[in-house]
């Protein structure tokens, strides 16, 4: 992935997460969301890497699950919402 | 920092957004280019200038937003139903709601099956709980009967009539009948 594309993917991931205020979003749903946003063909591991990056930045948070904790899910944080609202740059 | 023009559209009232989507669904004809171009022209006529790219992004955002919104609504309704049963903890209900949201968002065909299975599991848990409650009631009744029996024995042992009946001749059934009549009178 080029750095430009990576930035696009990161922003799109945040936008996807923003659309689910109640429930956390799994990697699979993020991939679907990216595809619907016109960003297809991003491998699961790459999506996971970018989600981890965004979580490290405090823009997403990983939600723990009792059942199948290996299927991680993420929610956008208040900082993530503010970032999108102010048109921030990654 | 320059605001992205697709955010203009995302901040429009819902009815207006739906109108834009309806415009994008217009087929191409002799009178209209249809699709995104048609929507762009309609917006321009209303004084709203957007690029085709921004419009395309808006449409993809809107579709995703609709899908998530529907999935979330169904999952929350399902969660609320589960919470009506005290056997279902809020955590368990949320996990089930989360799983349903994921399936609905992916439009996985087995979302309804999931709901049915969870409802069946819930009914089974409820039946098990009812059974356990009934068994508990029986245990309590049995214990109570034992206590009353012991109380009555001590009470009747002091009663001369009762001792005479117990020590007297006759079958066990006859003694029980005599004792019952002696001790309970008309209530026997």
CSV table of C-alpha atoms in Angstrom, one decimal:
chain,number,residue,atom,x,y,z
A,1,UNK,CA,0.0,0.0,0.0
A,2,UNK,CA,1.3,3.5,-0.8
A,3,UNK,CA,1.3,6.0,1.9
A,4,UNK,CA,-1.5,8.0,0.1
A,5,UNK,CA,-3.6,4.9,-0.1
A,6,UNK,CA,-2.9,4.0,3.5
A,7,UNK,CA,-4.0,7.5,4.6
A,8,UNK,CA,-7.2,7.0,2.6
A,9,UNK,CA,-7.9,3.6,4.2
A,10,UNK,CA,-7.3,5.0,7.7
A,11,UNK,CA,-9.7,7.8,7.1
A,12,UNK,CA,-12.3,5.5,5.6
A,13,UNK,CA,-12.0,3.1,8.6
A,14,UNK,CA,-12.8,6.0,10.9
A,15,UNK,CA,-15.7,7.0,8.8
A,16,UNK,CA,-17.1,3.5,8.9
A,17,UNK,CA,-16.6,3.3,12.6
A,18,UNK,CA,-18.4,6.6,13.0
A,19,UNK,CA,-21.5,5.1,11.5
A,20,UNK,CA,-22.0,2.6,14.3
A,21,UNK,CA,-22.4,4.5,17.6
A,22,UNK,CA,-23.9,1.6,19.5
A,23,UNK,CA,-22.1,-1.5,18.3
A,24,UNK,CA,-18.5,-2.2,17.7
A,25,UNK,CA,-17.4,-3.1,14.2
A,26,UNK,CA,-15.4,-6.2,13.3
A,27,UNK,CA,-12.6,-6.5,10.8
A,28,UNK,CA,-14.9,-8.2,8.3
A,29,UNK,CA,-17.5,-5.5,8.5
A,30,UNK,CA,-14.8,-2.8,8.2
A,31,UNK,CA,-13.7,-4.6,5.0
A,32,UNK,CA,-17.2,-4.6,3.7
A,33,UNK,CA,-17.5,-0.9,4.6
A,34,UNK,CA,-14.3,-0.1,2.8
A,35,UNK,CA,-15.6,-1.9,-0.3
A,36,UNK,CA,-18.9,0.0,-0.2
A,37,UNK,CA,-16.8,3.2,0.1
A,38,UNK,CA,-15.1,2.2,-3.1
A,39,UNK,CA,-11.9,1.0,-1.5
A,40,UNK,CA,-11.8,-2.7,-2.4
A,41,UNK,CA,-9.2,-5.4,-2.1
A,42,UNK,CA,-7.6,-4.5,1.2
A,43,UNK,CA,-6.4,-7.6,2.9
A,44,UNK,CA,-7.6,-8.5,6.4
A,45,UNK,CA,-4.1,-8.2,7.9
A,46,UNK,CA,-3.7,-4.8,6.4
A,47,UNK,CA,-7.1,-3.6,7.8
A,48,UNK,CA,-6.1,-5.1,11.2
A,49,UNK,CA,-2.8,-3.2,11.1
A,50,UNK,CA,-4.5,0.1,10.3
A,51,UNK,CA,-7.1,-0.4,13.0
A,52,UNK,CA,-4.4,-1.0,15.5
A,53,UNK,CA,-2.6,2.1,14.3
A,54,UNK,CA,-5.8,4.1,14.8
A,55,UNK,CA,-6.4,2.6,18.2
A,56,UNK,CA,-2.8,3.5,19.2
A,57,UNK,CA,-3.6,7.1,18.2
A,58,UNK,CA,-6.6,7.0,20.5
A,59,UNK,CA,-9.1,7.4,17.6
A,60,UNK,CA,-10.6,3.9,18.0
A,61,UNK,CA,-10.9,1.6,20.9
A,62,UNK,CA,-10.8,-2.2,20.8
A,63,UNK,CA,-13.8,-3.7,22.6
A,64,UNK,CA,-13.3,-6.9,24.6
A,65,UNK,CA,-15.7,-9.8,24.1
A,66,UNK,CA,-16.3,-12.7,26.3
A,67,UNK,CA,-17.4,-15.0,23.4
A,68,UNK,CA,-14.8,-15.4,20.6
A,69,UNK,CA,-12.4,-12.7,21.8
A,70,UNK,CA,-10.2,-13.5,18.8
A,71,UNK,CA,-12.9,-11.8,16.6
A,72,UNK,CA,-11.9,-8.3,17.7
A,73,UNK,CA,-14.2,-5.3,17.2
A,74,UNK,CA,-13.7,-1.6,17.5
A,75,UNK,CA,-15.6,1.5,18.3
A,76,UNK,CA,-14.8,5.1,17.5
A,77,UNK,CA,-13.7,7.3,20.5
A,78,UNK,CA,-14.7,10.8,21.2
A,79,UNK,CA,-11.3,11.9,20.0
A,80,UNK,CA,-12.0,10.0,16.7
A,81,UNK,CA,-15.3,11.8,16.3
A,82,UNK,CA,-13.7,15.1,16.9
A,83,UNK,CA,-10.9,14.3,14.5
A,84,UNK,CA,-13.5,13.6,11.7
A,85,UNK,CA,-15.6,16.6,12.6
A,86,UNK,CA,-12.6,19.0,12.4
A,87,UNK,CA,-11.3,17.4,9.2
A,88,UNK,CA,-8.1,16.4,10.8
A,89,UNK,CA,-5.2,14.8,8.9
A,90,UNK,CA,-3.5,11.6,9.7
B,1,UNK,CA,-8.3,23.6,6.5
B,2,UNK,CA,-10.6,23.2,3.5
B,3,UNK,CA,-13.9,21.5,4.3
B,4,UNK,CA,-14.7,18.5,2.1
B,5,UNK,CA,-17.7,19.2,-0.1
B,6,UNK,CA,-19.3,15.8,0.7
B,7,UNK,CA,-19.7,16.9,4.3
B,8,UNK,CA,-22.1,19.6,2.9
B,9,UNK,CA,-24.4,16.8,1.8
B,10,UNK,CA,-24.0,14.7,5.0
B,11,UNK,CA,-25.2,17.7,7.0
B,12,UNK,CA,-28.4,18.2,5.0
B,13,UNK,CA,-31.7,17.1,6.6
B,14,UNK,CA,-32.6,13.5,6.1
B,15,UNK,CA,-35.4,14.2,3.7
B,16,UNK,CA,-33.0,16.2,1.5
B,17,UNK,CA,-30.5,13.4,1.5
B,18,UNK,CA,-33.2,10.9,0.5
B,19,UNK,CA,-34.1,13.3,-2.4
B,20,UNK,CA,-30.5,13.3,-3.6
B,21,UNK,CA,-30.4,9.5,-3.5
B,22,UNK,CA,-33.7,9.4,-5.4
B,23,UNK,CA,-32.1,11.7,-8.1
B,24,UNK,CA,-29.1,9.4,-8.4
B,25,UNK,CA,-31.5,6.5,-9.1
B,26,UNK,CA,-33.1,8.3,-12.0
B,27,UNK,CA,-32.3,6.3,-15.2
B,28,UNK,CA,-30.7,8.0,-18.2
B,29,UNK,CA,-33.3,9.1,-20.7
B,30,UNK,CA,-33.6,11.6,-23.5
B,31,UNK,CA,-34.4,14.4,-21.1
B,32,UNK,CA,-32.0,13.6,-18.3
B,33,UNK,CA,-28.4,12.2,-18.1
B,34,UNK,CA,-29.6,10.2,-15.1
B,35,UNK,CA,-27.6,8.9,-12.1
B,36,UNK,CA,-25.0,11.1,-10.4
B,37,UNK,CA,-25.0,13.7,-13.2
B,38,UNK,CA,-28.7,14.2,-12.8
B,39,UNK,CA,-28.4,14.6,-9.1
B,40,UNK,CA,-25.6,17.1,-9.5
B,41,UNK,CA,-27.7,19.2,-11.9
B,42,UNK,CA,-30.7,19.1,-9.6
B,43,UNK,CA,-28.5,20.3,-6.7
B,44,UNK,CA,-26.9,23.0,-8.8
B,45,UNK,CA,-30.4,24.2,-9.7
B,46,UNK,CA,-31.0,24.5,-5.9
B,47,UNK,CA,-27.8,26.5,-5.6
B,48,UNK,CA,-25.7,23.6,-4.2
B,49,UNK,CA,-22.5,23.0,-6.1
B,50,UNK,CA,-20.8,19.7,-5.6
B,51,UNK,CA,-18.4,17.6,-7.7
B,52,UNK,CA,-19.3,14.2,-9.1
B,53,UNK,CA,-16.7,12.7,-6.9
B,54,UNK,CA,-18.1,14.3,-3.8
B,55,UNK,CA,-21.6,13.1,-4.8
B,56,UNK,CA,-20.3,9.6,-5.4
B,57,UNK,CA,-18.7,9.5,-1.9
B,58,UNK,CA,-21.9,10.9,-0.4
B,59,UNK,CA,-23.9,8.1,-2.0
B,60,UNK,CA,-21.6,5.3,-0.8
B,61,UNK,CA,-21.6,6.9,2.7
B,62,UNK,CA,-25.4,7.1,2.7
B,63,UNK,CA,-25.8,3.4,1.7
B,64,UNK,CA,-23.4,2.3,4.4
B,65,UNK,CA,-25.1,4.5,6.9
B,66,UNK,CA,-28.5,3.1,6.0
B,67,UNK,CA,-27.3,-0.5,6.3
B,68,UNK,CA,-25.6,0.2,9.7
B,69,UNK,CA,-28.6,2.0,11.0
B,70,UNK,CA,-31.0,-0.8,10.1
B,71,UNK,CA,-28.7,-3.4,11.5
B,72,UNK,CA,-28.3,-1.5,14.7
B,73,UNK,CA,-32.1,-0.9,15.1
B,74,UNK,CA,-32.8,-4.6,14.7
B,75,UNK,CA,-30.0,-5.6,17.0
B,76,UNK,CA,-31.2,-3.2,19.7
B,77,UNK,CA,-34.8,-4.5,19.4
B,78,UNK,CA,-33.5,-8.0,19.8
B,79,UNK,CA,-31.4,-7.0,22.8
B,80,UNK,CA,-34.5,-5.4,24.4
B,81,UNK,CA,-36.5,-8.6,24.0
B,82,UNK,CA,-33.8,-10.7,25.6
B,83,UNK,CA,-33.6,-8.3,28.5
B,84,UNK,CA,-37.2,-8.9,29.3
B,85,UNK,CA,-36.2,-12.2,30.7
B,86,UNK,CA,-34.3,-11.9,34.0
B,87,UNK,CA,-32.2,-15.0,33.2
B,88,UNK,CA,-30.5,-12.9,30.5
B,89,UNK,CA,-27.8,-10.7,31.9
B,90,UNK,CA,-27.2,-7.2,30.3
B,91,UNK,CA,-23.7,-8.5,29.2
B,92,UNK,CA,-25.1,-11.6,27.6
B,93,UNK,CA,-27.8,-9.6,25.8
B,94,UNK,CA,-25.3,-7.1,24.6
B,95,UNK,CA,-23.0,-9.9,23.2
B,96,UNK,CA,-26.0,-11.3,21.4
B,97,UNK,CA,-27.0,-7.9,20.1
B,98,UNK,CA,-23.4,-7.3,18.9
B,99,UNK,CA,-23.4,-10.6,17.1
B,100,UNK,CA,-26.7,-9.9,15.4
B,101,UNK,CA,-25.5,-6.4,14.4
B,102,UNK,CA,-22.5,-7.9,12.7
B,103,UNK,CA,-24.5,-10.5,10.8
B,104,UNK,CA,-27.1,-7.9,9.8
B,105,UNK,CA,-24.4,-5.4,8.7
B,106,UNK,CA,-22.8,-8.1,6.6
B,107,UNK,CA,-26.3,-9.1,5.4
B,108,UNK,CA,-25.3,-12.7,6.2
B,109,UNK,CA,-28.2,-14.9,5.4
B,110,UNK,CA,-28.3,-16.7,8.8
B,111,UNK,CA,-29.2,-13.6,10.9
B,112,UNK,CA,-32.8,-14.8,11.3
B,113,UNK,CA,-31.5,-18.3,12.2
B,114,UNK,CA,-29.3,-16.6,14.9
B,115,UNK,CA,-32.3,-14.8,16.3
B,116,UNK,CA,-34.3,-18.1,16.3
B,117,UNK,CA,-31.5,-20.0,18.0
B,118,UNK,CA,-31.0,-17.4,20.7
B,119,UNK,CA,-34.8,-17.3,21.3
B,120,UNK,CA,-34.9,-21.1,21.5
B,121,UNK,CA,-31.9,-21.1,23.9
B,122,UNK,CA,-33.7,-18.4,26.0
B,123,UNK,CA,-36.9,-20.5,26.1
B,124,UNK,CA,-34.9,-23.5,27.2
B,125,UNK,CA,-33.2,-21.5,29.9
B,126,UNK,CA,-36.6,-20.2,31.0
B,127,UNK,CA,-38.0,-23.7,31.0
B,128,UNK,CA,-35.0,-25.0,33.0
B,129,UNK,CA,-35.4,-22.2,35.5
B,130,UNK,CA,-39.1,-22.9,35.9
B,131,UNK,CA,-38.4,-26.6,36.4
B,132,UNK,CA,-35.8,-25.7,39.0
B,133,UNK,CA,-38.2,-23.4,40.8
B,134,UNK,CA,-40.9,-26.0,40.8
B,135,UNK,CA,-38.4,-28.5,42.2
B,136,UNK,CA,-37.4,-26.0,44.9
B,137,UNK,CA,-41.0,-25.5,45.8
B,138,UNK,CA,-41.4,-29.3,46.1
B,139,UNK,CA,-38.3,-29.5,48.3
B,140,UNK,CA,-39.7,-26.8,50.5
B,141,UNK,CA,-43.1,-28.5,50.7
B,142,UNK,CA,-41.5,-31.8,51.6
B,143,UNK,CA,-39.4,-30.2,54.3
B,144,UNK,CA,-42.4,-28.5,55.7
B,145,UNK,CA,-44.4,-31.7,55.8
B,146,UNK,CA,-41.5,-33.4,57.7
B,147,UNK,CA,-41.5,-30.6,60.2
B,148,UNK,CA,-45.2,-30.6,60.7
B,149,UNK,CA,-45.2,-34.4,61.1
B,150,UNK,CA,-42.6,-34.1,63.9
B,151,UNK,CA,-44.5,-31.3,65.6
B,152,UNK,CA,-47.7,-33.3,65.5
B,153,UNK,CA,-46.0,-36.4,66.9
B,154,UNK,CA,-44.7,-34.5,69.9
B,155,UNK,CA,-48.1,-32.8,70.4
B,156,UNK,CA,-50.1,-36.0,70.1
B,157,UNK,CA,-47.7,-38.1,72.3
B,158,UNK,CA,-48.8,-35.9,75.2
B,159,UNK,CA,-52.5,-36.7,74.3
B,160,UNK,CA,-54.0,-39.6,76.2
B,161,UNK,CA,-56.5,-40.5,73.5
B,162,UNK,CA,-53.9,-40.5,70.8
B,163,UNK,CA,-51.6,-42.8,72.8
B,164,UNK,CA,-54.5,-45.2,73.5
B,165,UNK,CA,-55.4,-45.4,69.8
B,166,UNK,CA,-51.7,-45.9,68.8
B,167,UNK,CA,-51.2,-48.7,71.4
B,168,UNK,CA,-54.7,-50.3,70.9
B,169,UNK,CA,-55.7,-53.2,68.6
B,170,UNK,CA,-56.6,-52.8,65.0
B,171,UNK,CA,-54.8,-52.4,61.7
B,172,UNK,CA,-52.6,-49.5,60.9
B,173,UNK,CA,-55.3,-48.1,58.6
B,174,UNK,CA,-57.9,-48.4,61.3
B,175,UNK,CA,-55.6,-46.6,63.8
B,176,UNK,CA,-54.9,-43.8,61.3
B,177,UNK,CA,-58.7,-43.4,60.7
B,178,UNK,CA,-59.3,-43.3,64.4
B,179,UNK,CA,-56.5,-40.9,65.1
B,180,UNK,CA,-57.6,-38.6,62.3
B,181,UNK,CA,-61.1,-38.5,63.6
B,182,UNK,CA,-59.9,-37.9,67.2
B,183,UNK,CA,-57.5,-35.2,66.4
B,184,UNK,CA,-59.0,-33.4,63.4
B,185,UNK,CA,-62.7,-33.9,64.1
B,186,UNK,CA,-65.0,-32.5,61.3
B,187,UNK,CA,-61.9,-31.4,59.3
B,188,UNK,CA,-60.8,-35.0,58.8
